[in-house]
CSV table of C-alpha atoms in Angstrom, one decimal:
chain,number,residue,atom,x,y,z
A,1,UNK,CA,49.8,-14.5,33.7
A,2,UNK,CA,51.9,-14.1,36.8
A,3,UNK,CA,50.5,-13.5,40.3
A,4,UNK,CA,51.8,-9.9,40.3
A,5,UNK,CA,50.2,-9.1,36.9
A,6,UNK,CA,46.9,-10.5,38.1
A,7,UNK,CA,47.1,-8.5,41.3
A,8,UNK,CA,47.9,-5.3,39.4
A,9,UNK,CA,44.9,-5.9,37.0
A,10,UNK,CA,42.6,-6.5,40.0
A,11,UNK,CA,43.8,-3.2,41.6
A,12,UNK,CA,43.2,-1.3,38.4
A,13,UNK,CA,39.7,-2.7,38.1
A,14,UNK,CA,39.0,-2.0,41.7
A,15,UNK,CA,40.1,1.7,41.3
A,16,UNK,CA,37.9,2.0,38.2
A,17,UNK,CA,34.9,0.6,40.1
A,18,UNK,CA,35.6,3.0,42.9
A,19,UNK,CA,35.9,6.0,40.5
A,20,UNK,CA,32.6,5.0,38.8
A,21,UNK,CA,30.9,4.7,42.1
A,22,UNK,CA,32.1,8.2,43.2
A,23,UNK,CA,31.1,9.7,39.8
A,24,UNK,CA,27.7,8.2,40.1
A,25,UNK,CA,27.3,9.5,43.6
A,26,UNK,CA,28.3,13.0,42.6
A,27,UNK,CA,26.0,12.8,39.6
A,28,UNK,CA,23.1,11.6,41.8
A,29,UNK,CA,23.7,14.5,44.2
A,30,UNK,CA,23.7,17.0,41.4
A,31,UNK,CA,20.4,15.7,40.0
A,32,UNK,CA,18.9,15.8,43.5
A,33,UNK,CA,20.1,19.5,44.0
A,34,UNK,CA,18.8,20.5,40.5
A,35,UNK,CA,15.5,18.9,41.2
A,36,UNK,CA,15.1,20.5,44.5
A,37,UNK,CA,15.9,24.0,43.1
A,38,UNK,CA,13.3,23.4,40.3
A,39,UNK,CA,10.8,22.4,42.8
A,40,UNK,CA,11.6,25.4,45.1
A,41,UNK,CA,11.3,27.7,42.0
A,42,UNK,CA,7.9,26.2,41.0
A,43,UNK,CA,6.7,26.6,44.7
A,44,UNK,CA,8.0,30.2,44.9
A,45,UNK,CA,6.3,31.1,41.5
A,46,UNK,CA,2.9,29.7,42.7
A,47,UNK,CA,3.2,31.3,46.1
A,48,UNK,CA,4.1,34.7,44.7
A,49,UNK,CA,1.4,34.5,42.0
A,50,UNK,CA,-1.1,33.9,44.7
A,51,UNK,CA,0.3,36.8,46.8
A,52,UNK,CA,0.4,39.2,43.9
A,53,UNK,CA,-3.1,38.4,42.8
A,54,UNK,CA,-4.4,38.8,46.4
A,55,UNK,CA,-2.4,42.1,46.7
A,56,UNK,CA,-4.1,43.4,43.5
A,57,UNK,CA,-7.5,42.2,44.8
A,58,UNK,CA,-6.9,44.1,48.1
A,59,UNK,CA,-6.0,47.3,46.5
A,60,UNK,CA,-9.0,47.0,44.1
A,61,UNK,CA,-11.3,47.2,47.2
A,62,UNK,CA,-10.7,51.0,47.2
A,63,UNK,CA,-9.7,51.0,50.8
A,64,UNK,CA,-6.1,51.2,52.0
A,65,UNK,CA,-6.8,49.0,55.0
A,66,UNK,CA,-7.4,45.9,52.8
A,67,UNK,CA,-3.8,45.6,51.5
A,68,UNK,CA,-2.2,46.6,54.9
A,69,UNK,CA,-1.6,42.9,55.6
A,70,UNK,CA,0.9,42.7,52.8
A,71,UNK,CA,3.2,45.4,54.3
A,72,UNK,CA,5.8,45.5,57.0
A,73,UNK,CA,5.1,48.3,59.4
A,74,UNK,CA,8.8,49.0,60.4
A,75,UNK,CA,9.9,52.6,60.5
A,76,UNK,CA,12.3,53.7,57.8
A,77,UNK,CA,10.7,51.5,55.0
A,78,UNK,CA,10.3,53.3,51.7
A,79,UNK,CA,7.5,52.7,49.2
A,80,UNK,CA,7.6,54.3,45.7
A,81,UNK,CA,4.4,55.0,43.9
A,82,UNK,CA,3.3,56.8,40.8
A,83,UNK,CA,2.1,59.8,42.8
A,84,UNK,CA,3.5,61.3,44.9
A,85,UNK,CA,6.9,59.9,44.3
A,86,UNK,CA,7.7,58.2,47.7
A,87,UNK,CA,6.4,57.4,51.1
A,88,UNK,CA,8.5,56.8,54.1
A,89,UNK,CA,6.5,54.3,56.2
A,90,UNK,CA,3.4,52.2,55.8
A,91,UNK,CA,1.3,54.8,57.6
A,92,UNK,CA,2.4,57.5,55.3
A,93,UNK,CA,1.8,55.3,52.3
A,94,UNK,CA,-1.7,54.2,53.6
A,95,UNK,CA,-2.7,57.8,54.2
A,96,UNK,CA,-1.3,59.2,51.1
A,97,UNK,CA,-2.7,56.6,48.7
A,98,UNK,CA,-6.1,56.8,50.4
A,99,UNK,CA,-6.2,60.6,49.9
A,100,UNK,CA,-4.5,60.8,46.5
A,101,UNK,CA,-6.3,57.9,44.7
A,102,UNK,CA,-8.9,56.0,46.7
A,103,UNK,CA,-11.1,58.8,48.2
A,104,UNK,CA,-11.8,60.2,44.7
A,105,UNK,CA,-12.5,56.8,43.1
A,106,UNK,CA,-15.9,55.2,42.6
A,107,UNK,CA,-14.1,52.1,41.2
A,108,UNK,CA,-10.6,50.9,41.1
A,109,UNK,CA,-9.1,47.8,39.7
A,110,UNK,CA,-5.5,46.7,39.8
A,111,UNK,CA,-4.5,43.5,37.9
A,112,UNK,CA,-1.2,41.8,37.5
A,113,UNK,CA,0.1,40.6,34.2
A,114,UNK,CA,1.2,37.1,33.4
A,115,UNK,CA,5.0,37.9,33.3
A,116,UNK,CA,5.7,37.5,37.0
A,117,UNK,CA,9.4,37.1,37.8
A,118,UNK,CA,10.4,35.8,41.2
A,119,UNK,CA,14.0,35.7,42.5
A,120,UNK,CA,14.6,34.4,46.0
A,121,UNK,CA,17.6,34.2,48.3
A,122,UNK,CA,16.7,32.7,51.6
A,123,UNK,CA,14.1,34.8,53.5
A,124,UNK,CA,14.3,37.7,50.9
A,125,UNK,CA,12.5,37.6,47.5
A,126,UNK,CA,11.9,40.2,44.8
A,127,UNK,CA,9.2,40.1,42.3
A,128,UNK,CA,8.7,42.1,39.1
A,129,UNK,CA,5.4,42.1,37.1
A,130,UNK,CA,3.6,44.5,34.8
A,131,UNK,CA,0.3,45.7,36.2
A,132,UNK,CA,-2.7,47.5,34.8
A,133,UNK,CA,-4.7,50.1,36.8
A,134,UNK,CA,-8.3,51.1,35.9
A,135,UNK,CA,-9.8,54.0,37.9
A,136,UNK,CA,-13.2,55.5,37.6
A,137,UNK,CA,-13.6,58.7,39.5
A,138,UNK,CA,-16.6,59.8,41.3
A,139,UNK,CA,-17.2,62.4,38.7
A,140,UNK,CA,-17.3,59.7,36.0
A,141,UNK,CA,-14.0,60.2,34.4
A,142,UNK,CA,-11.9,57.0,33.8
A,143,UNK,CA,-8.1,56.6,33.8
A,144,UNK,CA,-6.2,53.6,32.7
A,145,UNK,CA,-2.4,53.1,33.0
A,146,UNK,CA,0.1,50.3,32.6
A,147,UNK,CA,2.5,50.1,35.5
A,148,UNK,CA,5.8,48.4,36.3
A,149,UNK,CA,5.9,46.8,39.7
A,150,UNK,CA,8.8,45.7,41.8
A,151,UNK,CA,8.4,44.3,45.3
A,152,UNK,CA,11.0,43.3,47.8
A,153,UNK,CA,9.4,40.7,50.2
A,154,UNK,CA,10.8,39.4,53.5
A,155,UNK,CA,9.6,36.1,55.1
A,156,UNK,CA,8.6,36.8,58.6
A,157,UNK,CA,7.3,33.7,60.3
A,158,UNK,CA,5.0,32.0,58.0
A,159,UNK,CA,4.1,35.1,56.0
A,160,UNK,CA,5.8,37.1,53.3
A,161,UNK,CA,5.5,40.9,53.8
A,162,UNK,CA,6.6,43.9,51.5
A,163,UNK,CA,9.6,45.8,52.9
A,164,UNK,CA,10.0,47.9,49.7
A,165,UNK,CA,8.1,48.4,46.5
A,166,UNK,CA,8.4,50.5,43.4
A,167,UNK,CA,5.5,51.2,41.2
A,168,UNK,CA,6.0,53.4,38.2
A,169,UNK,CA,4.6,54.1,34.7
A,170,UNK,CA,6.8,53.0,31.8
A,171,UNK,CA,6.7,56.6,30.5
A,172,UNK,CA,8.2,57.8,33.9
A,173,UNK,CA,11.3,55.8,33.2
A,174,UNK,CA,11.4,54.7,36.8
């Protein structure tokens, strides 16, 4: 083997080592990114499961003040409910639901289903989950209904607050 052949072989080997090193570095970075995304998803799922369960417990108190901590109070926000169709601020929603549902109820229970889906992009997250509403009126009548829930949440400081929600019955098609 001549000196130039040996030098060429060493150069090729060095290039291959460099390519393997770069490929391993890229692969490691991808694994780190995928792992971080999976960890973030698991954290978001746990965070929003706790939020949704607390949200349901708050509405189940029968007092519209209890869930107020979950809502942004900005003007112009719209919240859709099963009756009436929409509310155009937290105050309007609070007063409307209190009058429409809560004042006539002796017992109310809202529960979230297991199929919670969370999608997040930065400080905005949206959740979808089936819910079940049980209501016993003061005159003894009971009503039960399955609901579809979509909530748009915004992270403000350390807390997540609802900036939009849509609650509907499957039969309503909404």
